[in-house]
XYZ file of C-alpha atoms in Angstrom:
194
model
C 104.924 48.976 94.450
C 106.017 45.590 93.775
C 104.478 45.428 90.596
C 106.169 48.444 89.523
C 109.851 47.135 90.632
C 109.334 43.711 89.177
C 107.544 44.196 86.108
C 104.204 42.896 86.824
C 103.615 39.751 89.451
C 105.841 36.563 88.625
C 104.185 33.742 89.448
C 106.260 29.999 90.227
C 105.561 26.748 90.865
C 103.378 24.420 88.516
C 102.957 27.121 86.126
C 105.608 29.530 85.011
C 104.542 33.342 84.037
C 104.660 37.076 84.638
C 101.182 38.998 83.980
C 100.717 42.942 84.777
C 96.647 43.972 85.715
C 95.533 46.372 83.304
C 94.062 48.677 86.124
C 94.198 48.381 89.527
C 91.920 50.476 91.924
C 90.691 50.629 95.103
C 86.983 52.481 94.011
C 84.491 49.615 92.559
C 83.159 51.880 90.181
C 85.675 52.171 88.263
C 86.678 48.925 88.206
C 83.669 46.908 87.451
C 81.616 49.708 85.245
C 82.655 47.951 82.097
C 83.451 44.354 83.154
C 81.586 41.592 81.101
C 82.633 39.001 83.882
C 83.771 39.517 87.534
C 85.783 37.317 89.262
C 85.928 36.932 92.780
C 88.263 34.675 94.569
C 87.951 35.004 98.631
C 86.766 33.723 101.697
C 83.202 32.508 101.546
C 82.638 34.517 104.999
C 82.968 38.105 102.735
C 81.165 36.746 100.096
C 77.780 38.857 101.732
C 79.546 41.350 102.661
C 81.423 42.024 98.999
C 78.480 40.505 96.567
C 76.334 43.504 96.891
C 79.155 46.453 95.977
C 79.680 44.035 93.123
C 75.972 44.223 92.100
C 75.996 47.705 92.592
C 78.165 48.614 90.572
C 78.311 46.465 87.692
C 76.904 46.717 84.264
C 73.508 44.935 83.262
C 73.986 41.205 82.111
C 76.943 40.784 84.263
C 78.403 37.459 85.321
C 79.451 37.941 88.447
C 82.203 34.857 89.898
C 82.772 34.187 93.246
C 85.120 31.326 94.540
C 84.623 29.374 96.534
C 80.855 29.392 95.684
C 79.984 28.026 99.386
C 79.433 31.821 100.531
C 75.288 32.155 99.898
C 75.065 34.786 97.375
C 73.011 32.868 95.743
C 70.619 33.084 99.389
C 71.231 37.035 98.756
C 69.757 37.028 95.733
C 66.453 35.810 96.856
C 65.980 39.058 99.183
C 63.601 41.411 97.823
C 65.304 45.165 98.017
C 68.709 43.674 98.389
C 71.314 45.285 95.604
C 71.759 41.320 94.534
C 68.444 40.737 94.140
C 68.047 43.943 92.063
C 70.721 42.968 90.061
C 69.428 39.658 88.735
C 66.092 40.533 88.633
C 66.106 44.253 87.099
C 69.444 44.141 85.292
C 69.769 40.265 84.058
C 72.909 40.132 86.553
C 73.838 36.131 86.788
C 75.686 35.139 89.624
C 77.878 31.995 89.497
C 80.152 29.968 92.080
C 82.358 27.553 91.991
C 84.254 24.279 93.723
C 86.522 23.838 94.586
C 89.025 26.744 94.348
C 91.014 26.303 90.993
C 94.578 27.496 92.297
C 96.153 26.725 95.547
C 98.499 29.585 96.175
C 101.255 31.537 98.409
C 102.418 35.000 98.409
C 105.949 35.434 98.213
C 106.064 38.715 97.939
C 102.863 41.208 98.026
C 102.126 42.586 94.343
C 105.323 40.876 92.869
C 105.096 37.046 93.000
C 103.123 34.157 94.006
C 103.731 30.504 93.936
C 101.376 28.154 92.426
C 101.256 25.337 94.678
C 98.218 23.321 92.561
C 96.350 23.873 89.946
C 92.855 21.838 90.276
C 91.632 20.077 86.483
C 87.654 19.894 87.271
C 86.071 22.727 87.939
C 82.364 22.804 89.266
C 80.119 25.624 88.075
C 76.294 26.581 89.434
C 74.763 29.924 88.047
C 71.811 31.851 89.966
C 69.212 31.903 88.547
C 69.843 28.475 88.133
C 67.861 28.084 84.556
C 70.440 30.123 82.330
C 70.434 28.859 78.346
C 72.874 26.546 77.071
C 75.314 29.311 75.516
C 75.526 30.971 78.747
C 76.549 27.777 80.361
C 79.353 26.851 77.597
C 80.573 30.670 78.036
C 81.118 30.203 81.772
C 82.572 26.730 81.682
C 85.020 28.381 78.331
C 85.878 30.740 80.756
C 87.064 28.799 83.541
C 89.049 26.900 81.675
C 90.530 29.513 80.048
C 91.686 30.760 83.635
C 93.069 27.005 84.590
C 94.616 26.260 81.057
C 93.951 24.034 78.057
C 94.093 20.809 80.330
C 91.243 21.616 82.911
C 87.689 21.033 82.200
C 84.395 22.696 83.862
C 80.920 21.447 84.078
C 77.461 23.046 85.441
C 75.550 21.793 88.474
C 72.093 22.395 88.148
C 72.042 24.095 91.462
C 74.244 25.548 94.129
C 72.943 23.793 96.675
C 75.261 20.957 94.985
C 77.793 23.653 95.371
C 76.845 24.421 99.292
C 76.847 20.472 100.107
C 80.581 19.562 98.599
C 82.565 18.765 101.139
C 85.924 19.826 99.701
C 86.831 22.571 102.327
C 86.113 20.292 105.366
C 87.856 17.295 104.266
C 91.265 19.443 103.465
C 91.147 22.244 105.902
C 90.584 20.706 109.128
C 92.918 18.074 108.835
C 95.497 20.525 107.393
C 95.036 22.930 110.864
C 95.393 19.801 113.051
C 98.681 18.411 111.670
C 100.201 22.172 111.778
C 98.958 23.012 115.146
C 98.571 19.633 116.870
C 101.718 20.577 119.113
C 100.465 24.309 119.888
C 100.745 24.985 123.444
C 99.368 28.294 124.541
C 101.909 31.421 124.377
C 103.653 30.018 121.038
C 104.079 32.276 118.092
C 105.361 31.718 114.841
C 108.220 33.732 112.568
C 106.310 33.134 109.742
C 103.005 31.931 107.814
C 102.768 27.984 108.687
C-alpha cells in the first residue's frame, strides 16, 4: 500500500534513492524458485527458524545470505535430514553470513520510506561449507559491495566461527539499551520507537 501511493520505497539519510521490488509475496515458492542469491537480513534468533523454508525452496547452487551471520545456520547445516543440510549436501546450496550488518536503518513509514542512518564500509563474509573456490568467494564479496556501493569493500573469513566470535552486537547493543532505558521505572510507556 505504501509502495503503491509513493512510487516504490524512498529511502533518506546517507544515501538518497527510490527503488520498487520487482515481486513481492508472501508464499516462498514463488519467491525464491528462481533466485541465484538470497538475501536475508533479520534477527539472528529467526535465523533457524527461516533458514530451512529458504533451503526448501530454493533452486540448486543457491547462495543463500543471512545477516547478521551470528544465527547458526551454519550449525543447521551439519544435521543429517535437516532441509539445510539437504540443501548443501544434495543440491550444492552454499550458505553465507555476514558482520556486521551493512545498513543501520529506521522505518518511517511501512513500505514507503526508510532512513539510512549508516552505511558500514567493511563487510565480513564466511560461506558454509567453508572450502568454496576462489570465484565463488570474489562473486560473494562483488556482491556485497554491490549492495553497500562502490566505496565499501568485503573480505572472506575462513570460517564462521570468526563470524560467531565478533563481538560487534554486544559492544553496540547493550550499551545503546542502557543509555535509552537507564531512567525506566516500571509502568512507563513510550509514544513512540526510542
Amino acid at each position: 500500500e505504501g509502495m503503491e501511493r509513493n512510487g516504490g520505497v524512498q529511502v533518506t539519510g546517507v544515501v538518497e534513492m527510490k527503488g520498487t521490488p520487482a515481486d513481492v509475496t508472501k508464499d516462498p515458492e514463488q519467491g525464491l524458485a528462481d533466485a541465484d542469491v538470497i538475501l536475508m537480513a533479520l534477527p539472528s534468533f529467526a535465523v533457524n527458524d527461516l533458514l530451512p523454508i529458504a533451503c526448501s525452496h530454493c533452486k540448486d547452487g543457491a547462495l543463500i545470505g543471512y545477516m547478521p551471520g551470528q544465527g547458526g545456520g551454519d550449525w543447521a547445516a551439519s544435521v543429517p535430514d535437516s532441509p539445510v543440510y539437504d540443501a548443501i549436501h544434495q543440491r550444492e546450496v552454499v550458505l553465507f553470513g555476514t558482520i556486521p550488518m551493512p545498513f543501520n536503518c529506521r522505518i518511517e513509514e511501512f513500505g514507503a520510506r526508510v532512513n539510512l542512518l549508516a552505511l558500514k564500509p567493511t563487510l565480513h563474509l564466511a560461506t558454509y561449507p567453508a572450502d568454496i573456490d576462489a570465484g565463488l568467494s570474489r562473486l560473494l564479496c562483488r556482491v556485497s559491495e554491490f549492495v553497500l556501493g562502490d566505496k565499501a569493500t568485503a573480505d572472506m573469513y575462513r570460517s564462521f566461527i570468526s563470524i560467531h566470535l565478533s563481538t560487534g552486537n554486544a559492544n553496540v547493543h547493550l550499551p545503546r539499551l542502557y543509555a535509552l532505558f537507564k531512567d525506566f521505572e516500571k509502568g512507563m510507556s513510550f509514544d513512540e520507537n526510542p
